[in-house]
Coordinates of C-alpha atoms and ligand atoms in Angstrom, one line a residue:
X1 CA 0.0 0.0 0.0
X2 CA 1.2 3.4 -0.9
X3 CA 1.6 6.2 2.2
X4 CA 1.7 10.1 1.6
X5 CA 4.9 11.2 0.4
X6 CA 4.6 14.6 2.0
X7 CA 5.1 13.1 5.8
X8 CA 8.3 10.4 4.5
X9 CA 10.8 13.2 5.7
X10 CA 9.4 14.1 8.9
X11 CA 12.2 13.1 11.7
X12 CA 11.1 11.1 14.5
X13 CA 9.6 13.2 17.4
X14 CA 12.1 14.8 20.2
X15 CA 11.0 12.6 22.7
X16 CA 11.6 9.6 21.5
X17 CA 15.0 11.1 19.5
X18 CA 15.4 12.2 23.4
X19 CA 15.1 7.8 24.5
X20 CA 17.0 6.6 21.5
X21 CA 19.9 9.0 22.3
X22 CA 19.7 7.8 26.2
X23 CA 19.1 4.1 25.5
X24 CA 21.3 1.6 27.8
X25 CA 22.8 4.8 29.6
X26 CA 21.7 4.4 33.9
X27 CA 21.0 7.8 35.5
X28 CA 24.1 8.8 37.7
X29 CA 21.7 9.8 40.5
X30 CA 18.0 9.8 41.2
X31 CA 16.7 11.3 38.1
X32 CA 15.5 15.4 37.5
X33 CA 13.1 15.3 34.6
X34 CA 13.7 18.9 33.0
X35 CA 13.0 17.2 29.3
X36 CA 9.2 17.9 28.9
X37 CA 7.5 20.9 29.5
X38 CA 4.3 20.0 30.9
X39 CA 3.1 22.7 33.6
X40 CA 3.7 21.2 37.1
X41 CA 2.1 23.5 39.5
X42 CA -1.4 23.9 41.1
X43 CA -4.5 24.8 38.9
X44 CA -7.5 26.0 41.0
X45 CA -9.1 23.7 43.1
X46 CA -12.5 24.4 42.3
X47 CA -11.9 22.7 38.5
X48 CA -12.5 19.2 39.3
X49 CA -15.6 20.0 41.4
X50 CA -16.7 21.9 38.6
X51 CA -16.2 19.5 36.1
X52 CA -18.1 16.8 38.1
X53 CA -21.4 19.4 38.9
X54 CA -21.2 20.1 34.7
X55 CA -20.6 16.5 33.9
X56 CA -24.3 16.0 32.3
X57 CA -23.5 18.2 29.6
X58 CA -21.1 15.3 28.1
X59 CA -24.5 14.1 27.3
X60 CA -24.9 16.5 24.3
X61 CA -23.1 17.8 21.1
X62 CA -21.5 20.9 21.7
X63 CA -22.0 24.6 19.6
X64 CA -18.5 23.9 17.1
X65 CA -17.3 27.3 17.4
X66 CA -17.9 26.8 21.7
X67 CA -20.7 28.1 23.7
X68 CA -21.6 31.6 23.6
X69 CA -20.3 32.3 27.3
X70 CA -17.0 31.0 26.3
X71 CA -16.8 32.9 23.8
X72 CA -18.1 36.2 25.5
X73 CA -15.3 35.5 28.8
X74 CA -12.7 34.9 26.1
X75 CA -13.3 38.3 24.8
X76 CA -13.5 40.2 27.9
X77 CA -10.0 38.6 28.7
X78 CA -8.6 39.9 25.3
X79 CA -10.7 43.3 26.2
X80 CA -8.6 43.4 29.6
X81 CA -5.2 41.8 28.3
X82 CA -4.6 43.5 24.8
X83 CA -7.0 46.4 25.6
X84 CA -8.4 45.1 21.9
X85 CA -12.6 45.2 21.3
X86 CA -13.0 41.9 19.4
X87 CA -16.8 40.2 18.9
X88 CA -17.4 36.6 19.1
X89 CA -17.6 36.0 15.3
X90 CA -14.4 36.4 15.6
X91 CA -13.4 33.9 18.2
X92 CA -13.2 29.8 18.3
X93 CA -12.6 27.7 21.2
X94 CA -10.0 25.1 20.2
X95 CA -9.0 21.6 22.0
X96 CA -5.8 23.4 22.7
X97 CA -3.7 25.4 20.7
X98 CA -2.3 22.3 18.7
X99 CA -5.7 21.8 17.4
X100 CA -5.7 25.5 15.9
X101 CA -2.1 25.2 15.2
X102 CA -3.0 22.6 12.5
X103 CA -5.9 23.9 11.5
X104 CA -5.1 27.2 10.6
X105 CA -3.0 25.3 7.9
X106 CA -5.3 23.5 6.1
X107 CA -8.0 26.6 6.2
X108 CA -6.2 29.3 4.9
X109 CA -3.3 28.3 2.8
X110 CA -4.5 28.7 -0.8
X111 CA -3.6 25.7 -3.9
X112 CA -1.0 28.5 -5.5
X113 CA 0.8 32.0 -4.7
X114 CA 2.0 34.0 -7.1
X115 CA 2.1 31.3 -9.8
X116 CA 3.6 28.7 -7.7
X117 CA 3.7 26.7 -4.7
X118 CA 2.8 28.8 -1.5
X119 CA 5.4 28.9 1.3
X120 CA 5.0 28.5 5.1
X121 CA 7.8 30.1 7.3
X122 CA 8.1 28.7 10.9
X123 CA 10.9 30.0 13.0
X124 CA 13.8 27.5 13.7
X125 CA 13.7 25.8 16.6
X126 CA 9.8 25.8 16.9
X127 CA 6.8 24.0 17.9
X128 CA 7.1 21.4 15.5
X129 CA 2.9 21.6 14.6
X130 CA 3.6 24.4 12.4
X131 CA 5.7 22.4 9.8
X132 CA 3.5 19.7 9.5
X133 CA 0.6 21.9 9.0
X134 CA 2.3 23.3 6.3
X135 CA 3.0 19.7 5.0
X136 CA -0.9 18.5 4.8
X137 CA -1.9 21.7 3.4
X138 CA 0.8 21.2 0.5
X139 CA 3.0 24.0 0.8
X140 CA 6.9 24.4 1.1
X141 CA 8.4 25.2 5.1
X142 CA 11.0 27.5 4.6
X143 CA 13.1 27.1 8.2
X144 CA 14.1 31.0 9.5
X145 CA 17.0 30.4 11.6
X146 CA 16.6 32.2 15.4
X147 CA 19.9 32.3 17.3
X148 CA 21.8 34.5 19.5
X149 CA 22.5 36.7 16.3
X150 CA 19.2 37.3 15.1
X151 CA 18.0 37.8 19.0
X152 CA 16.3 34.0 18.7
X153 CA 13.2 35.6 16.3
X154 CA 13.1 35.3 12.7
X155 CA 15.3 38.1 11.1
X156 CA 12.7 39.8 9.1
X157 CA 15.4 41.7 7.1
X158 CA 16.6 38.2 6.0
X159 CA 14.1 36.3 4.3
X160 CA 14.4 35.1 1.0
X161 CA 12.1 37.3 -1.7
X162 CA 10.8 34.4 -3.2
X163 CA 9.7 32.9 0.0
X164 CA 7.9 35.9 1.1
X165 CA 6.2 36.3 -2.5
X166 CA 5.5 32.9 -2.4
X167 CA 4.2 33.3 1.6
X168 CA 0.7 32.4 2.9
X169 CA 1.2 32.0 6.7
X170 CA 4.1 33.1 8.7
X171 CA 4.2 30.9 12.3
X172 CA 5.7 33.1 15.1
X173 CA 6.3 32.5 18.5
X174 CA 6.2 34.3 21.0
X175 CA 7.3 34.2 23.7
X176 CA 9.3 31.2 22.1
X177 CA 9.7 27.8 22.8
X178 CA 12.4 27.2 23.2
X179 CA 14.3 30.2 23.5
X180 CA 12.2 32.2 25.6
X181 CA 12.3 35.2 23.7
X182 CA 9.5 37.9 23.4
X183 CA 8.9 39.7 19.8
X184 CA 8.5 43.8 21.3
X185 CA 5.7 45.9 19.6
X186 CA 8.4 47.3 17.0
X187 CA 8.8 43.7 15.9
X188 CA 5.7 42.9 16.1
X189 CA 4.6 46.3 13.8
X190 CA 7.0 45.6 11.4
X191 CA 5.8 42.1 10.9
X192 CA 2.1 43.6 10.4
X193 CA 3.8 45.8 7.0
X194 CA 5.7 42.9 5.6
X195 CA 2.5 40.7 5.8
X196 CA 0.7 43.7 4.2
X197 CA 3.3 44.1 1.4
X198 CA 3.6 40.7 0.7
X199 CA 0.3 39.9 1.3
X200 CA 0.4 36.8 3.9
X201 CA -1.2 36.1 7.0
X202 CA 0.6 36.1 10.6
X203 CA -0.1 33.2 12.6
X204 CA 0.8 33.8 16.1
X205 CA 1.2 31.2 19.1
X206 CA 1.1 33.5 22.2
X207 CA 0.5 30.0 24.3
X208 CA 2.9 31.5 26.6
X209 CA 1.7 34.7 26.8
X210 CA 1.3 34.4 30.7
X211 CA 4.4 33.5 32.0
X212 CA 6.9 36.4 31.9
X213 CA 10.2 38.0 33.5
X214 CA 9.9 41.2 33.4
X215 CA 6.8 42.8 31.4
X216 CA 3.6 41.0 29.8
X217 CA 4.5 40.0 26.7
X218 CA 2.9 42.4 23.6
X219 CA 0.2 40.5 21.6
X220 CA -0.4 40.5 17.6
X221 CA -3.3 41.8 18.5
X222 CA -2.1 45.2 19.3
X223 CA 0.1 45.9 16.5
X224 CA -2.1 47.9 14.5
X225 CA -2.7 44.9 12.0
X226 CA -5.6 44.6 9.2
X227 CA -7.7 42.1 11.7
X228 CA -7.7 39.6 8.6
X229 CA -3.7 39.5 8.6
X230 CA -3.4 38.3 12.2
X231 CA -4.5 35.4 13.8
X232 CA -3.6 34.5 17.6
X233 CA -3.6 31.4 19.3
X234 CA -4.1 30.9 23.3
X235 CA -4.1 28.2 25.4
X236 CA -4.8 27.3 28.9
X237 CA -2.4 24.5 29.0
X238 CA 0.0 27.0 30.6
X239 CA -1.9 29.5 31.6
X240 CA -3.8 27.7 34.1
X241 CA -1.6 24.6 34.2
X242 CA -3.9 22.4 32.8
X243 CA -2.4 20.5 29.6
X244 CA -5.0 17.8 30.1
X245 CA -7.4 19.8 29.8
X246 CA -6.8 20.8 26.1
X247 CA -9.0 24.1 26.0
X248 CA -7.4 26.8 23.9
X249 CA -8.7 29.7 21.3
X250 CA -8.1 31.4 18.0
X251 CA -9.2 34.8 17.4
X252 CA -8.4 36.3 13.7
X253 CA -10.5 38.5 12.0
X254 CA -14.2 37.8 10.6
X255 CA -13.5 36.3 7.0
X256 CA -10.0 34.4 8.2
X257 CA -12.5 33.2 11.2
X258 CA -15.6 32.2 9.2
X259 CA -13.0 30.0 7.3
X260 CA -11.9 28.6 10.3
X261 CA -15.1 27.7 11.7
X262 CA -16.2 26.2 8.0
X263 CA -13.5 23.7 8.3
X264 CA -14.2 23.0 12.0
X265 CA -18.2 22.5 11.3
X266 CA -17.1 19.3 9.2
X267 CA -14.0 18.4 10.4
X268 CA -13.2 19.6 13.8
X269 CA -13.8 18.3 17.2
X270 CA -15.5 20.8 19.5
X271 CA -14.6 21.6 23.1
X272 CA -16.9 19.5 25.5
X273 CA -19.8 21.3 26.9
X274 CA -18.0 20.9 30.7
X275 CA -14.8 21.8 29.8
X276 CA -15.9 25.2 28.0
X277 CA -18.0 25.8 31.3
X278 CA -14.8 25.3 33.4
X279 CA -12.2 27.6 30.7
X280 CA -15.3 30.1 30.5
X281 CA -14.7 31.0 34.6
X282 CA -10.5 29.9 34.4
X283 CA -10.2 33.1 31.5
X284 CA -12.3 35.5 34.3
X285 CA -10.1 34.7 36.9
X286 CA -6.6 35.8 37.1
X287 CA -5.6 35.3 41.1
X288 CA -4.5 31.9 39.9
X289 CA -2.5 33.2 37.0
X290 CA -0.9 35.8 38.9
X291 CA 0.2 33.0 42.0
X292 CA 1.6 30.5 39.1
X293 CA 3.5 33.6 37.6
X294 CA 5.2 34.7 40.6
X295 CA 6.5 31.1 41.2
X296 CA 7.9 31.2 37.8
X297 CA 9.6 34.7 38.4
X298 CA 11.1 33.6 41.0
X299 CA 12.3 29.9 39.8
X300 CA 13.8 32.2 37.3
X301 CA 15.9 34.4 39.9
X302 CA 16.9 30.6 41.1
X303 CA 18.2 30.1 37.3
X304 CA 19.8 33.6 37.2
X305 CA 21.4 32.8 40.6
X306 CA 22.8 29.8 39.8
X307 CA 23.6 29.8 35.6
X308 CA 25.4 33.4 36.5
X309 CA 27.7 34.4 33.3
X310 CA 26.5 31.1 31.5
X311 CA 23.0 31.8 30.8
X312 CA 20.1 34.0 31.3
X313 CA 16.2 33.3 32.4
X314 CA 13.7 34.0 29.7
X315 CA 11.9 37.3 28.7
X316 CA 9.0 34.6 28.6
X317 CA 7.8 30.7 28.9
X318 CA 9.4 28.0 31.1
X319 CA 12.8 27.1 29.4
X320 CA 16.2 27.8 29.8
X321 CA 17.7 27.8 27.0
X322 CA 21.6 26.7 27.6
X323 CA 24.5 27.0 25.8
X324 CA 26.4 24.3 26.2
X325 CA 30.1 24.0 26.5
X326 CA 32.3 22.7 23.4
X327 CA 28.3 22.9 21.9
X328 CA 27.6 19.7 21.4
X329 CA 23.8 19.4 22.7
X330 CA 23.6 15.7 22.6
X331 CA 27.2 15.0 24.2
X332 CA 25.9 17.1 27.0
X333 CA 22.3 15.7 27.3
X334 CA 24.0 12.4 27.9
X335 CA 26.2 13.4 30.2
X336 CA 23.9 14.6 32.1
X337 CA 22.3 11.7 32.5
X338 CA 24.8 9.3 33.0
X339 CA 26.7 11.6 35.7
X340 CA 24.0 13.6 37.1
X341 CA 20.4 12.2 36.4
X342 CA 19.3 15.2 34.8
X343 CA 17.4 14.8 31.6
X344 CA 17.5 18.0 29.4
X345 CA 16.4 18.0 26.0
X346 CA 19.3 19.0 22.6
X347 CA 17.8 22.0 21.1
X348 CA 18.7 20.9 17.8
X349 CA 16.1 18.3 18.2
X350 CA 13.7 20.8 17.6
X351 CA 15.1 22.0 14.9
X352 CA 15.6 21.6 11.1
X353 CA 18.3 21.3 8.9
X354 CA 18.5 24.4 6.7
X355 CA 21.1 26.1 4.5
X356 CA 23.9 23.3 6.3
X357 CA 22.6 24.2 9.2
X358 CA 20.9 22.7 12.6
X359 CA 20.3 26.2 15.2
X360 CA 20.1 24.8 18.9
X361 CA 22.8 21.8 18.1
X362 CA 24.9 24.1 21.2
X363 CA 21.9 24.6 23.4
X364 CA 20.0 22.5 25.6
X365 CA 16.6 23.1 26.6
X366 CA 15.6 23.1 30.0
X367 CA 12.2 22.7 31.6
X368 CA 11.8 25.1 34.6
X369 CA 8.7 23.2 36.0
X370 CA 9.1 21.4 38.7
X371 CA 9.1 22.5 42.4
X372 CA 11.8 24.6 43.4
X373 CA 13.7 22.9 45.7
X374 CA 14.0 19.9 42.8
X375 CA 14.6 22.2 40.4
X376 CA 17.4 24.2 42.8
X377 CA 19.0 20.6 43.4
X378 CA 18.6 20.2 39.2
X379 CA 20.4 23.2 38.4
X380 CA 23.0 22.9 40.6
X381 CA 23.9 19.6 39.2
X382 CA 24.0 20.6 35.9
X383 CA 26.4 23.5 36.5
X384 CA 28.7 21.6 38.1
X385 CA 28.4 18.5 35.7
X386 CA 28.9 21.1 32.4
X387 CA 31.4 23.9 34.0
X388 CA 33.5 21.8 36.7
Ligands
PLP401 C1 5.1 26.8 21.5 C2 4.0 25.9 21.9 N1 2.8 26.0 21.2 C3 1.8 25.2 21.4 C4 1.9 24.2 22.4 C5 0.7 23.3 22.6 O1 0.0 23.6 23.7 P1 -1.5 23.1 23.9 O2 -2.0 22.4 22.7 O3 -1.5 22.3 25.1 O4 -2.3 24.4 24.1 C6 3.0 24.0 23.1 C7 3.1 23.0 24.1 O5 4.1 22.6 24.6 C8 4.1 24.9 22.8 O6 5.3 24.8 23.5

């Protein structure tokens, strides 16, 4: 039986890249899991109860787009967060912001641009979603390098003419995984006029929007963009540290979205009537937010403290992104391991191959998740494992 040629290339995932390159190596000590970064601290206590008192509603279809009162708390959190008006027709809950992610692919890249195949460009390292998005909806990734030189974001100054001619979504992070850098409004603004001259459509994944060092994060939302250019994706998997609970949302403007939802009526999988119930209150509350950000901010004084003169904690997100010493990623990840227990992931294995290039192969990524004394104790071994 023939299989589609367009996924043959794909490499294997970064997890299990992440076992093969550990296989048959023992953990030097008790293992620190700083490989996956799946939120690891409290999400309010009133969501289980909540889930159970709403559970009859798994007894019915739910509204594809979500429920009204989703949608309406949704947009009173943009209202308050971006200080952006936006009406529901221009919202859609997703089953996380992988769901959207995909989808925004296979809605609103178009057969041809400008006589030829269209282009996708994705940041490099990314979210590795966006690529195969662009894969199913028939288009060509092009891979924009982010590293220290271009301040970890695509360097908009550097993109090949062709590719932006040829361009029907540009994928932007931010703040990044897994660099944990945070496009400022100049950025951002400047990204608005290419996609106007060039006439492509931002897609950005602000998933991490929440977690920040120093400042929240500017959205896409608030750079002045024709509301059809932009699209933003949100997600409550880190928000409100609940991954499992896969509630997300697009917003975009009211053509892009009726596309959107068009595809979702006949293909998509709406958000459960309970679970829309239980993100409707999570997006009107922000104590929680504000208690899981402060642990952050100051897990990333711990980082600061301890990775002084090596590395930095991000502008945004959960990761520290480490330079390794000699900068071989995977030399260091197993070292790790075998002397120290810590499980970090290469950078490069989020990353493609491009122009004879693989950006992250001299970081590793780090997962700042877990409680702080662990993660204190996980730091401190991999300083003195990497720079003894
Ligand atoms: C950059 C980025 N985007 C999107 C996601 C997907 O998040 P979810 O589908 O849980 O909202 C992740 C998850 O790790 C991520 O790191």
């Amino acid at each position: 039986m023939d299989y589609p040629e367009r996924f043959e290339n794909l490499p294997a995932y970064a997890f299990p890249r992440l076992r093969a390159l550990l296989d048959g190596i023992e953990p030097g000590r008790d293992p620190v899991a700083m490989s996956i970064g799946e939120p690891r601290h409290a999400s309010p206590d009133w969501v289980g109860p909540m889930l159970a008192e709403k559970a009859a509603g798994f007894a019915k279809y739910p509204p594809n787009p979500g429920p009204p009162a989703l949608l309406d708390a949704v947009a009173a959190w943009i209202a308050r967060r971006y200080g952006a008006e936006v009406g529901t027709d221009r919202l859609m809950a997703l089953n996380g912001s992988r769901e959207g992610l995909f989808a925004v692919s296979m809605a609103l890249v178009p057969e041809r641009k400008a006589g030829a195949a269209p282009t996708v460009l994705v940041p490099n390292p990314f979210y590795q979603v966006y690529a195969v998005g662009a894969l199913a909806a028939a288009a060509e990734p092009v891979f924009l390098p982010c590293t220290e030189g271009t301040g970890n974001l695509p360097d908009l100054d550097a993109i090949p003419r062709d590719a932006l001619d040829r361009c029907a979504l540009f994928f932007l992070c931010s703040p990044s995984n897994p660099q944990g850098a945070v496009a400022p409004m100049g950025y951002l603004r400047r990204l608005a006029a290419l996609a106007e001259r060039h006439d492509f459509r931002v897609v950005c994944d602000e998933c991490y929007s929440e977690i920040w060092r120093d400042a929240p994060p500017p959205g896409i939302l608030q750079a002045g963009a024709d509301p059809e250019r932009v699209v933003a994706i949100h997600s409550l998997s880190k928000r409100s540290n609940l991954p499992g609970l896969r509630s997300g949302f697009a917003v975009a403007g009211p053509e892009t979205m009726r596309r959107l939802r068009r595809l979702r009526d006949y293909a998509g999988a709406p958000l459960p009537g309970p679970i829309a119930e239980v993100s409707a209150r999570l997006w009107g509350d922000e104590a929680h937010v504000e208690a899981s950000r402060a642990r952050y901010q100051a897990k990333f004084a711990l980082a600061d403290r301890i990775m002084e003169g090596i590395a930095r904690s991000p502008e945004g997100g959960f990761f520290l992104w480490l330079p390794v010493p000699g900068g071989d990623a995977e030399a260091a990840v197993r070292r790790l391991w075998a002397e120290e227990g810590v499980l970090g992931l290469p950078g490069n294995f989020l990353a493609r191959e491009a122009g004879g290039e693989t950006p992250g192969r001299g970081h590793v990524r780090l997962a700042l998740v877990a409680g702080e004394d662990e993660l204190e104790d996980g730091l401190g071994r991999v300083r003195r494992c990497l720079w003894k």
